[in-house]
Short mmCIF file of C-alpha atoms in Angstrom, two decimals:
data_model
loop_
_atom_site.label_atom_id
_atom_site.label_comp_id
_atom_site.label_asym_id
_atom_site.label_seq_id
_atom_site.Cartn_x
_atom_site.Cartn_y
_atom_site.Cartn_z
CA MET B 214 -11.60 -21.78 19.10
CA SER B 215 -14.80 -23.90 17.93
CA LEU B 216 -16.90 -21.09 18.35
CA LEU B 217 -15.26 -18.79 15.52
CA ASP B 218 -16.24 -21.99 13.39
CA ALA B 219 -19.62 -21.86 14.67
CA SER B 220 -19.73 -18.31 13.89
CA GLY B 221 -19.23 -18.69 10.31
CA GLY B 222 -21.25 -21.73 10.14
CA GLY B 223 -24.17 -21.57 7.32
CA ILE B 224 -22.30 -19.39 5.23
CA CYS B 225 -22.02 -20.99 1.60
CA HIS B 226 -21.81 -18.38 -1.11
CA LYS B 227 -18.87 -18.27 -2.90
CA GLU B 228 -17.87 -14.80 -2.83
CA GLU B 229 -17.95 -14.65 0.87
CA VAL B 230 -15.88 -17.21 1.55
CA HIS B 231 -12.90 -15.09 0.55
CA ALA B 232 -13.91 -12.52 3.76
CA SER B 233 -14.23 -15.54 6.06
CA SER B 234 -10.69 -16.89 5.47
CA SER B 235 -9.11 -14.26 6.14
CA LEU B 236 -9.48 -14.53 9.88
CA PRO B 237 -7.26 -17.73 10.84
CA LYS B 238 -4.34 -15.83 8.65
CA HIS B 239 -4.49 -12.78 11.06
CA LEU B 240 -5.03 -14.59 14.51
CA ASP B 241 -2.57 -17.87 13.93
CA SER B 242 0.10 -15.45 12.56
CA ASP B 243 3.14 -16.30 14.21
CA SER B 244 5.77 -13.83 12.34
CA PRO B 245 5.53 -10.08 12.57
CA LEU B 246 4.73 -8.19 9.58
CA LEU B 247 7.54 -5.14 10.60
CA SER B 248 10.08 -5.53 13.20
CA VAL B 249 11.50 -1.84 14.47
CA ARG B 250 14.84 -2.23 16.34
CA SER B 251 16.29 0.77 18.02
CA VAL B 252 15.54 3.26 15.24
CA ALA B 253 17.24 6.46 15.51
CA LYS B 254 17.70 9.79 13.61
CA ARG B 255 19.29 12.72 14.83
CA TYR B 256 19.20 16.51 12.96
CA GLY B 257 22.82 17.68 13.52
CA ALA B 258 22.50 17.87 17.60
CA ARG B 259 18.98 16.95 17.90
CA ILE B 260 17.24 13.92 18.66
CA GLY B 261 14.58 12.95 15.91
CA CYS B 262 13.77 9.56 17.58
CA LYS B 263 15.90 7.51 19.42
CA ASP B 264 15.54 3.55 20.88
CA ILE B 265 12.42 2.99 18.59
CA SER B 266 11.62 -1.00 19.30
CA PHE B 267 8.41 -2.84 18.40
CA ASP B 268 6.70 -5.54 16.54
CA LEU B 269 3.39 -4.73 14.20
CA TRP B 270 1.20 -7.73 13.44
CA PRO B 271 -0.59 -8.91 10.39
CA GLY B 272 -4.17 -6.89 10.11
CA GLU B 273 -2.93 -4.94 13.03
CA VAL B 274 -3.49 -0.38 13.01
CA LEU B 275 -0.82 0.62 15.41
CA GLY B 276 -1.16 4.39 16.42
CA VAL B 277 1.72 7.07 17.37
CA VAL B 278 0.68 9.85 19.29
CA GLY B 279 2.32 12.43 20.84
CA GLU B 280 2.62 16.17 20.51
CA SER B 281 3.94 17.92 17.30
CA GLY B 282 7.84 17.81 18.02
CA SER B 283 7.79 14.30 19.62
CA GLY B 284 9.54 12.57 16.58
CA LYS B 285 6.28 10.57 15.48
CA SER B 286 6.49 12.02 11.61
CA THR B 287 10.51 11.11 11.78
CA LEU B 288 9.97 7.89 13.16
CA LEU B 289 7.24 7.38 10.06
CA GLY B 290 9.31 9.04 7.77
CA CYS B 291 12.25 6.55 9.31
CA LEU B 292 10.29 3.48 8.56
CA SER B 293 8.99 4.02 5.14
CA GLY B 294 11.82 4.77 3.67
CA GLN B 295 11.65 8.62 2.99
CA LEU B 296 14.11 9.36 5.80
CA ARG B 297 17.53 7.20 6.38
CA PRO B 298 17.70 6.69 10.07
CA ASP B 299 21.46 6.51 11.78
CA GLY B 300 20.70 3.64 12.89
CA GLY B 301 18.39 0.61 13.92
CA GLU B 302 16.77 -2.06 11.59
CA VAL B 303 13.33 -1.90 9.99
CA LEU B 304 12.80 -6.24 9.12
CA PHE B 305 9.82 -6.32 6.81
CA ASP B 306 8.15 -9.74 6.34
CA THR B 307 8.47 -9.69 2.57
CA ARG B 308 6.47 -12.40 0.72
CA ASP B 309 9.31 -13.82 -1.47
CA ARG B 310 12.42 -13.90 0.72
CA GLY B 311 11.13 -13.51 4.42
CA PRO B 312 11.94 -10.62 6.99
CA VAL B 313 14.57 -8.27 4.79
CA ASP B 314 16.12 -4.84 6.76
CA THR B 315 14.09 -2.57 4.14
CA LEU B 316 17.03 0.04 5.60
CA ARG B 317 19.91 -2.30 4.12
CA MET B 318 17.72 -2.54 0.68
CA SER B 319 18.92 -1.47 -2.32
CA GLU B 320 17.11 1.40 -3.88
CA PRO B 321 15.42 -0.33 -6.66
CA GLN B 322 14.16 -2.91 -4.34
CA ARG B 323 12.76 -0.06 -2.00
CA ARG B 324 10.77 1.45 -4.69
CA HIS B 325 9.47 -1.68 -5.84
CA LEU B 326 8.40 -2.45 -2.19
CA ALA B 327 6.96 1.29 -1.80
CA ARG B 328 4.85 0.44 -5.07
CA THR B 329 3.73 -2.44 -4.42
CA ASP B 330 3.26 -3.92 -1.15
CA TRP B 331 3.47 -0.66 1.00
CA ALA B 332 1.03 2.54 0.92
CA PHE B 333 1.75 5.77 2.01
CA VAL B 334 -0.38 8.27 2.68
CA HIS B 335 -0.07 11.82 3.10
CA GLN B 336 -2.01 14.25 5.41
CA ASN B 337 -2.05 17.00 2.40
CA PRO B 338 -3.38 14.50 -0.20
CA ARG B 339 -1.40 16.79 -2.70
CA ASP B 340 1.53 15.05 -1.44
CA GLY B 341 0.44 12.03 -2.51
CA LEU B 342 -1.41 12.74 -5.77
CA ARG B 343 -0.41 13.79 -9.15
CA MET B 344 -2.76 17.07 -9.00
CA GLY B 345 -2.12 17.11 -12.96
CA VAL B 346 -3.32 13.74 -13.89
CA SER B 347 -7.42 12.71 -14.04
CA ALA B 348 -8.58 10.77 -11.27
CA GLY B 349 -8.19 7.50 -12.93
CA GLY B 350 -4.71 8.02 -13.97
CA ASN B 351 -3.61 8.58 -10.28
CA VAL B 352 -5.12 5.27 -9.33
CA GLY B 353 -4.43 3.41 -12.77
CA GLU B 354 -0.65 4.81 -12.46
CA ARG B 355 0.44 2.44 -9.75
CA LEU B 356 -0.85 -0.46 -11.46
CA MET B 357 1.54 0.58 -14.42
CA ALA B 358 4.29 0.78 -12.53
CA THR B 359 4.14 -2.54 -11.56
CA GLY B 360 3.70 -4.30 -14.87
CA ALA B 361 -0.31 -4.12 -15.69
CA ARG B 362 -0.59 -2.69 -19.53
CA HIS B 363 -3.93 -3.83 -20.46
CA TYR B 364 -5.82 -0.32 -20.76
CA GLY B 365 -9.61 -1.96 -19.92
CA ARG B 366 -8.44 -3.46 -16.86
CA ILE B 367 -6.40 -0.72 -15.40
CA ARG B 368 -9.50 1.51 -16.33
CA GLU B 369 -11.72 -0.92 -14.61
CA ALA B 370 -9.92 -1.44 -11.33
CA ALA B 371 -9.38 2.21 -10.99
CA SER B 372 -13.36 2.63 -11.55
CA ASP B 373 -13.93 0.10 -8.92
CA TRP B 374 -11.52 1.92 -6.29
CA LEU B 375 -13.31 4.96 -6.72
CA ASP B 376 -16.53 3.33 -6.20
CA ARG B 377 -15.21 1.48 -2.97
CA VAL B 378 -13.80 4.87 -1.64
CA GLU B 379 -17.32 6.66 -2.46
CA ILE B 380 -16.29 8.21 -5.34
CA ASP B 381 -18.76 8.72 -8.31
CA THR B 382 -17.22 6.57 -11.25
CA GLY B 383 -18.59 9.04 -13.15
CA ARG B 384 -15.41 11.54 -12.36
CA ILE B 385 -12.65 9.15 -13.61
CA ASP B 386 -11.49 11.84 -16.21
CA ASP B 387 -11.70 14.76 -13.60
CA ARG B 388 -8.66 16.47 -11.97
CA PRO B 389 -8.18 16.03 -8.55
CA ARG B 390 -7.89 19.75 -7.97
CA GLN B 391 -11.43 19.53 -9.28
CA PHE B 392 -12.45 17.85 -6.17
CA SER B 393 -13.15 18.55 -2.35
CA GLY B 394 -10.46 18.46 0.48
CA GLY B 395 -12.45 14.67 1.56
CA MET B 396 -12.72 13.38 -1.85
CA GLN B 397 -8.94 14.01 -2.66
CA GLN B 398 -8.07 12.27 0.43
CA ARG B 399 -10.21 9.38 -0.34
CA LEU B 400 -8.67 9.00 -4.19
CA GLN B 401 -5.23 9.11 -2.23
CA ILE B 402 -6.10 6.06 -0.42
CA ALA B 403 -7.70 4.55 -3.85
CA ARG B 404 -4.53 5.13 -5.44
CA ASN B 405 -2.57 3.77 -2.46
CA LEU B 406 -4.51 0.56 -2.01
CA VAL B 407 -4.87 -0.23 -5.61
CA SER B 408 -2.07 -2.55 -5.36
CA GLY B 409 -3.27 -4.96 -2.45
CA PRO B 410 -0.56 -3.35 -0.02
CA ARG B 411 0.00 -5.35 3.16
CA LEU B 412 1.26 -2.01 5.24
CA ALA B 413 -0.07 1.20 4.90
CA PHE B 414 1.62 4.66 6.72
CA MET B 415 -0.43 7.53 7.50
CA ASP B 416 0.43 10.79 8.25
CA GLU B 417 -2.24 12.46 9.95
CA PRO B 418 -4.64 11.03 7.23
CA THR B 419 -7.70 13.09 8.96
CA GLY B 420 -6.32 15.87 9.66
CA GLY B 421 -7.10 18.88 8.17
CA LEU B 422 -10.55 17.63 7.14
CA ASP B 423 -13.75 18.68 8.34
CA VAL B 424 -15.36 16.49 11.29
CA SER B 425 -17.74 15.15 9.16
CA VAL B 426 -15.71 13.96 6.34
CA GLN B 427 -13.34 12.66 9.22
CA ALA B 428 -16.02 10.50 10.40
CA ARG B 429 -16.50 9.19 6.75
CA LEU B 430 -12.97 8.85 6.39
CA LEU B 431 -12.32 6.86 9.74
CA ASP B 432 -15.32 4.24 8.54
CA LEU B 433 -13.83 4.08 5.06
CA LEU B 434 -10.46 3.17 6.58
CA ARG B 435 -11.79 0.68 9.29
CA GLY B 436 -13.82 -1.36 6.67
CA LEU B 437 -10.45 -1.41 4.18
CA VAL B 438 -8.22 -2.75 7.25
CA ARG B 439 -10.51 -5.63 7.71
CA ASP B 440 -11.44 -6.24 4.36
CA MET B 441 -7.92 -6.44 2.94
CA GLY B 442 -6.25 -7.26 6.31
CA LEU B 443 -3.92 -4.49 6.20
CA SER B 444 -2.10 -3.44 8.65
CA ALA B 445 -0.93 0.35 9.19
CA VAL B 446 1.58 2.62 11.26
CA LEU B 447 -1.12 5.33 12.06
CA VAL B 448 0.59 8.75 12.96
CA THR B 449 -1.70 11.40 14.90
CA HIS B 450 -2.29 13.43 17.25
CA ASP B 451 -5.83 13.02 17.35
CA LEU B 452 -6.71 10.52 20.65
CA ALA B 453 -10.34 10.54 19.34
CA VAL B 454 -8.77 9.01 15.59
CA VAL B 455 -6.87 6.47 17.44
CA ARG B 456 -9.38 5.26 20.06
CA LEU B 457 -11.57 4.28 16.98
CA LEU B 458 -8.85 3.13 14.66
CA ALA B 459 -5.91 1.93 16.19
CA ASP B 460 -5.53 -1.52 17.76
CA ARG B 461 -2.51 -0.75 19.83
CA LEU B 462 -0.87 2.61 20.86
CA ILE B 463 3.03 4.08 20.77
CA VAL B 464 3.13 7.50 23.05
CA MET B 465 6.29 10.00 21.90
CA LYS B 466 7.24 12.10 23.66
CA ASP B 467 11.06 14.24 22.53
CA GLY B 468 11.63 11.10 20.02
CA ARG B 469 11.29 9.17 22.82
CA VAL B 470 8.40 6.15 23.26
CA VAL B 471 7.42 6.80 26.99
CA GLU B 472 4.39 4.31 26.81
CA THR B 473 2.99 1.34 24.87
CA GLY B 474 -0.17 -0.35 24.88
CA LEU B 475 -3.71 -1.78 24.20
CA THR B 476 -5.04 1.23 22.95
CA ASP B 477 -8.26 1.75 25.40
CA GLN B 478 -5.61 0.73 28.48
CA VAL B 479 -3.22 3.87 27.23
CA LEU B 480 -6.29 6.13 27.28
CA ASP B 481 -8.64 4.87 30.22
CA ASP B 482 -5.26 3.88 32.38
CA PRO B 483 -2.30 5.78 31.27
CA GLN B 484 0.81 4.89 33.57
CA HIS B 485 3.29 7.56 32.39
CA GLY B 486 3.20 11.29 33.45
CA TYR B 487 3.25 12.80 29.77
CA THR B 488 0.17 10.44 28.47
CA GLN B 489 -1.67 10.88 31.83
CA LEU B 490 -1.00 14.92 30.77
CA LEU B 491 -2.04 14.15 26.85
CA VAL B 492 -5.01 12.74 27.56
CA SER B 493 -6.45 14.52 30.50
CA SER B 494 -5.70 17.66 28.27
CA VAL B 495 -8.34 16.38 25.50
CA LEU B 496 -11.41 18.98 25.58
CA GLN B 497 -14.93 17.16 26.28
CA VAL B 498 -17.42 17.82 23.66
CA MET U 265 -14.02 -19.32 32.63
CA ILE U 266 -13.96 -16.43 34.32
CA GLU U 267 -11.13 -16.30 37.01
CA VAL U 268 -9.67 -13.09 39.27
CA GLN U 269 -6.84 -14.25 42.20
CA ASN U 270 -5.57 -11.74 44.44
CA VAL U 271 -5.76 -8.92 42.60
CA SER U 272 -4.97 -5.40 43.30
CA LYS U 273 -5.22 -1.95 41.61
CA GLU U 274 -3.52 1.51 42.30
CA PHE U 275 -3.67 4.79 40.05
CA THR U 276 -0.19 7.04 40.79
CA LEU U 277 -1.21 10.39 39.39
CA HIS U 278 2.02 11.95 37.92
CA ASN U 279 0.81 15.44 37.69
CA GLN U 280 -0.84 15.65 40.90
CA GLY U 281 2.44 15.34 42.96
CA GLY U 282 3.02 11.67 42.25
CA ALA U 283 -0.42 10.96 44.60
CA VAL U 284 -1.30 7.12 44.70
CA LEU U 285 -4.77 6.25 44.86
CA ARG U 286 -5.15 2.43 46.00
CA VAL U 287 -8.37 1.74 45.27
CA MET U 288 -8.19 -2.59 45.60
CA GLU U 289 -6.30 -5.00 47.16
CA GLY U 290 -6.48 -8.88 47.12
CA ALA U 291 -9.73 -9.04 44.82
CA SER U 292 -10.52 -12.49 44.14
CA LEU U 293 -13.67 -14.24 42.14
CA THR U 294 -14.39 -16.93 39.71
CA VAL U 295 -17.39 -17.30 37.03
CA ALA U 296 -18.08 -20.80 35.72
CA LYS U 297 -19.71 -21.78 32.40
CA GLY U 298 -23.10 -20.69 32.39
CA GLU U 299 -22.96 -18.88 35.77
CA CYS U 300 -24.12 -15.28 36.22
CA VAL U 301 -22.39 -13.48 38.80
CA ALA U 302 -23.26 -10.05 39.90
CA LEU U 303 -20.82 -7.00 41.51
CA THR U 304 -22.14 -5.34 44.78
CA GLY U 305 -20.95 -2.93 46.77
CA ALA U 306 -21.49 0.87 47.01
CA SER U 307 -20.93 3.35 43.94
CA GLY U 308 -17.42 4.45 43.80
CA ALA U 309 -16.26 1.28 46.07
CA GLY U 310 -14.56 -0.32 42.48
CA LYS U 311 -17.36 -2.63 40.79
CA SER U 312 -16.29 -0.38 37.21
CA THR U 313 -12.93 -0.92 38.20
CA LEU U 314 -12.62 -4.96 38.18
CA MET U 315 -14.81 -5.09 35.14
CA ARG U 316 -12.43 -2.75 33.11
CA MET U 317 -9.41 -5.05 34.45
CA ILE U 318 -10.60 -8.27 33.41
CA TRP U 319 -11.72 -6.39 30.14
CA GLY U 320 -8.14 -5.50 30.32
CA ASN U 321 -8.39 -1.59 29.45
CA TYR U 322 -7.03 -1.13 33.12
CA ARG U 323 -4.04 -2.97 33.89
CA THR U 324 -3.41 -5.16 36.16
CA ASP U 325 -0.58 -4.55 37.95
CA HIS U 326 -0.43 -7.30 40.73
CA GLY U 327 -2.39 -10.67 40.79
CA MET U 328 -3.91 -12.89 37.96
CA ILE U 329 -6.86 -12.52 36.03
CA ARG U 330 -7.78 -15.18 33.24
CA VAL U 331 -10.63 -15.46 31.03
CA GLY U 332 -10.94 -19.20 29.44
CA ASP U 333 -7.08 -20.08 28.53
CA ALA U 334 -6.18 -17.01 28.00
CA GLN U 335 -4.17 -14.50 30.82
CA ILE U 336 -5.00 -11.10 30.73
CA SER U 337 -2.89 -9.67 33.14
CA GLY U 338 0.44 -8.89 31.31
CA ALA U 339 -1.03 -10.48 27.85
CA GLU U 340 0.61 -8.86 24.42
CA PRO U 341 -2.34 -6.30 23.71
CA ARG U 342 -2.84 -8.56 20.14
CA ARG U 343 -3.64 -11.46 23.12
CA ILE U 344 -6.44 -9.22 24.09
CA ILE U 345 -7.71 -8.01 21.08
CA ALA U 346 -7.84 -11.94 19.80
CA LEU U 347 -9.91 -12.44 23.25
CA ARG U 348 -11.95 -9.65 23.12
CA ARG U 349 -12.91 -11.28 19.01
CA SER U 350 -14.22 -14.17 20.12
CA THR U 351 -14.53 -14.91 23.43
CA LEU U 352 -15.09 -11.91 25.69
CA GLY U 353 -17.88 -9.50 25.40
CA TYR U 354 -18.54 -6.64 27.43
CA VAL U 355 -22.02 -4.18 27.36
CA SER U 356 -20.75 -1.04 29.11
CA GLN U 357 -22.22 2.23 29.78
CA PHE U 358 -21.17 3.92 26.86
CA LEU U 359 -21.89 3.36 23.55
CA ARG U 360 -18.37 4.47 21.38
CA VAL U 361 -18.71 4.68 17.63
CA VAL U 362 -17.29 6.19 14.34
CA PRO U 363 -20.07 8.93 13.83
CA ARG U 364 -22.34 8.66 11.29
CA VAL U 365 -22.05 4.57 10.40
CA PRO U 366 -25.69 3.58 10.56
CA THR U 367 -27.23 1.42 13.85
CA VAL U 368 -27.40 -1.91 11.86
CA ARG U 369 -23.29 -1.48 10.82
CA VAL U 370 -22.88 -0.48 14.04
CA VAL U 371 -24.25 -3.65 15.48
CA ALA U 372 -22.98 -6.01 12.79
CA GLU U 373 -19.30 -4.91 13.34
CA PRO U 374 -17.96 -7.54 15.38
CA LEU U 375 -19.29 -10.34 13.23
CA LEU U 376 -17.67 -8.59 10.59
CA ALA U 377 -14.47 -8.81 12.77
CA LEU U 378 -14.97 -12.43 12.82
CA GLY U 379 -15.01 -12.75 9.06
CA VAL U 380 -19.01 -13.52 8.77
CA ALA U 381 -19.71 -12.01 5.72
CA GLU U 382 -21.41 -8.30 5.23
CA GLU U 383 -25.12 -9.96 4.67
CA GLU U 384 -25.50 -12.21 7.12
CA ALA U 385 -23.91 -10.26 9.60
CA GLU U 386 -26.12 -7.21 8.65
CA ALA U 387 -28.96 -9.91 8.82
CA ARG U 388 -28.41 -10.90 11.92
CA ALA U 389 -28.01 -7.28 13.34
CA ALA U 390 -31.12 -6.39 12.41
CA ALA U 391 -33.37 -9.70 13.67
CA LEU U 392 -31.72 -8.52 17.03
CA LEU U 393 -32.39 -4.84 16.72
CA THR U 394 -36.10 -6.06 15.93
CA ARG U 395 -36.12 -8.05 19.34
CA LEU U 396 -34.82 -5.07 21.58
CA ASN U 397 -37.57 -2.78 19.71
CA ILE U 398 -35.33 -0.76 17.62
CA GLY U 399 -37.58 0.24 14.30
CA GLU U 400 -36.04 -0.18 11.08
CA ASN U 401 -36.74 3.66 10.34
CA LEU U 402 -33.73 3.64 12.90
CA TRP U 403 -31.48 1.31 11.17
CA GLY U 404 -29.69 3.26 8.86
CA LEU U 405 -29.20 6.41 11.34
CA SER U 406 -26.14 6.85 13.39
CA PRO U 407 -26.83 5.63 17.56
CA THR U 408 -25.30 8.81 18.09
CA THR U 409 -28.43 10.98 17.61
CA PHE U 410 -30.37 8.24 19.78
CA SER U 411 -31.74 8.43 23.07
CA GLY U 412 -30.33 6.94 25.66
CA GLY U 413 -32.37 3.97 26.26
CA GLU U 414 -31.88 3.55 22.52
CA GLN U 415 -28.21 3.81 23.14
CA GLN U 416 -28.10 1.21 25.64
CA ARG U 417 -30.29 -1.25 23.45
CA VAL U 418 -27.65 -0.56 20.45
CA ASN U 419 -24.69 -1.31 23.19
CA ILE U 420 -26.51 -4.75 24.29
CA ALA U 421 -27.19 -5.92 20.80
CA ARG U 422 -23.50 -5.44 19.99
CA GLY U 423 -22.43 -7.61 23.11
CA PHE U 424 -25.38 -10.36 22.03
CA ILE U 425 -24.83 -10.34 18.55
CA HIS U 426 -22.01 -13.07 18.98
CA PRO U 427 -22.49 -15.40 21.09
CA TYR U 428 -19.33 -14.78 23.35
CA PRO U 429 -18.48 -17.66 25.99
CA ALA U 430 -17.82 -14.83 28.57
CA LEU U 431 -19.55 -11.67 29.33
CA LEU U 432 -19.27 -8.39 30.88
CA LEU U 433 -22.61 -6.61 31.95
CA ASP U 434 -21.80 -3.17 33.46
CA GLU U 435 -25.93 -2.32 34.22
CA PRO U 436 -27.72 -3.78 31.33
CA THR U 437 -31.43 -3.19 32.47
CA ALA U 438 -30.61 0.44 33.43
CA SER U 439 -32.94 3.22 31.81
CA LEU U 440 -34.84 0.34 29.61
CA ASP U 441 -38.99 0.60 30.12
CA ALA U 442 -40.97 -2.54 31.23
CA ALA U 443 -40.80 -4.25 27.72
CA ASN U 444 -37.15 -3.68 27.04
CA ARG U 445 -35.85 -4.84 30.35
CA GLU U 446 -38.08 -8.04 30.20
CA THR U 447 -36.33 -8.87 26.25
CA VAL U 448 -32.54 -7.77 27.73
CA MET U 449 -32.91 -10.23 31.29
CA ARG U 450 -34.18 -13.08 28.48
CA LEU U 451 -31.50 -12.83 26.52
CA ILE U 452 -29.23 -12.81 29.60
CA GLU U 453 -30.97 -15.78 30.38
CA GLU U 454 -30.33 -17.68 27.16
CA ALA U 455 -27.21 -16.68 27.28
CA LYS U 456 -26.75 -18.41 30.57
CA MET U 457 -28.42 -21.37 28.77
CA ARG U 458 -25.90 -21.74 26.39
CA GLY U 459 -23.06 -21.82 28.60
CA ALA U 460 -21.82 -17.87 28.93
CA ALA U 461 -19.86 -17.14 31.71
CA ILE U 462 -21.43 -13.60 32.89
CA LEU U 463 -20.15 -11.15 35.63
CA GLY U 464 -22.16 -8.24 35.88
CA ILE U 465 -23.58 -4.65 37.95
CA PHE U 466 -26.74 -4.94 38.68
CA HIS U 467 -28.28 -1.63 40.44
CA ASP U 468 -31.92 -3.27 39.23
CA GLU U 469 -32.24 -5.40 42.78
CA ALA U 470 -35.24 -7.65 40.85
CA ALA U 471 -33.09 -8.32 37.51
CA ARG U 472 -30.03 -8.99 39.99
CA GLU U 473 -32.56 -11.62 42.11
CA ARG U 474 -33.43 -13.77 39.11
CA LEU U 475 -30.80 -14.06 37.16
CA CYS U 476 -27.85 -14.44 39.52
CA ASP U 477 -26.68 -17.31 40.75
CA ARG U 478 -24.39 -15.51 43.37
CA GLN U 479 -22.94 -12.04 44.79
CA VAL U 480 -19.81 -10.66 45.24
CA ASP U 481 -19.39 -7.64 47.22
CA VAL U 482 -16.57 -5.50 46.00
CA ALA U 483 -16.49 -3.84 49.88
CA GLY U 484 -14.17 -6.83 50.98
CA PHE U 485 -11.53 -5.93 48.05
CA VAL U 486 -11.37 -2.26 49.68
CA PRO U 487 -7.94 -1.63 50.74
CA GLY U 488 -7.00 -0.59 54.24
CA ARG U 489 -6.87 2.76 55.06
CA ALA U 490 -3.07 2.32 55.62
CA ALA U 491 -1.71 4.10 52.65
#
């Protein structure tokens, strides 16, 4: 549409070209970044999740909501290679080989993917950070794992990322345990995003934080998703968080998807009885 | 530019014994480029419902809704997201923002999503906020702390920062003083001049008279009481 060109008109500074050129890539993309087909996982006789299928497009944030026990964390584990599903396919559009079923990848290949193109943000930063290693070391580790060797450059990248997640770069040599919960969470995000991943899995990334800290983190995540063209699968039980962060929603109950759609459509005009109950149960402030 | 054809809407309340509320039937209207059309009718008659169906946060189960070349009814979410980013703007009565984000960022955000550079986006936001009488001392604060009228103007700035070819306006002049009301009416007139198709709800009769080329009474879309 010509209007898109018009809106970017008059921009000629070099550093801005990158931001402007990221848009067509999102809009013109004809292939999903992640295609999930009939993923299922049982724990003995109990269903973890079943019949899960969806596509995730580049630059899109997909929220997965439901009560605890609805299977959303199981699903996230299956997608990110932390759990082994009993069946189904998880096709990821790799940079060099196109769509590959990550469930049938060799372990070294999957580990490489997890260190480069994927990010995983845990609810508890302690699960995603190395608590005995400095903040700079936490961020730099992922770069070293992908072959970076130049100490000065690694430290520079780490410092740059601490700045992006609003951590004072003067604290680059401090251990994460000296940080507040909100800072630890931002450090975990920096550690994950330093390699420029295309897909982030997030498990309740704002859970356990004070509301004021939550707001700052939400704003940070929104900016990163927009600027990096990052796609994300975001698991949370917090409908206010998905309203602000997710483009699209999947509602899960008893391990199954009961409803999907545009985020504000699912929240404002829920079709399934369970979603209606979920939406009407939120406390108004 | 905006086309609504034989649209019906019902809500099924699964947790209230599956009660079915039929709220709209046979709704049809079109808004051409450069035209401003007012939705009229008593409150509860379905004006906002129709606006939300065009915006896409209410599902269209029967009938067809189109904005430009894109069909809203039955569209994949990502198509609607793309449409909202570039083509369809909406000024609602509620401001929904991430808390603690400065006002100037809130207004610049639609431009950032379109890939406009930060500096330019914020400069355009600042210019529009100035025009709408939001003082510079407020730009760095979150609009969640603002008065109703100020929030309304921030909402309007967000809706007019990008020249959307189609606009939905829900009571854009409500809760504004005379000077600000005049500014908002000028913004709407300028949007018409550049060819935007505008569908709005205006309880402000004088504003409606001045801005709107036609009126569509939603009373005609209220379903028969048969159900």
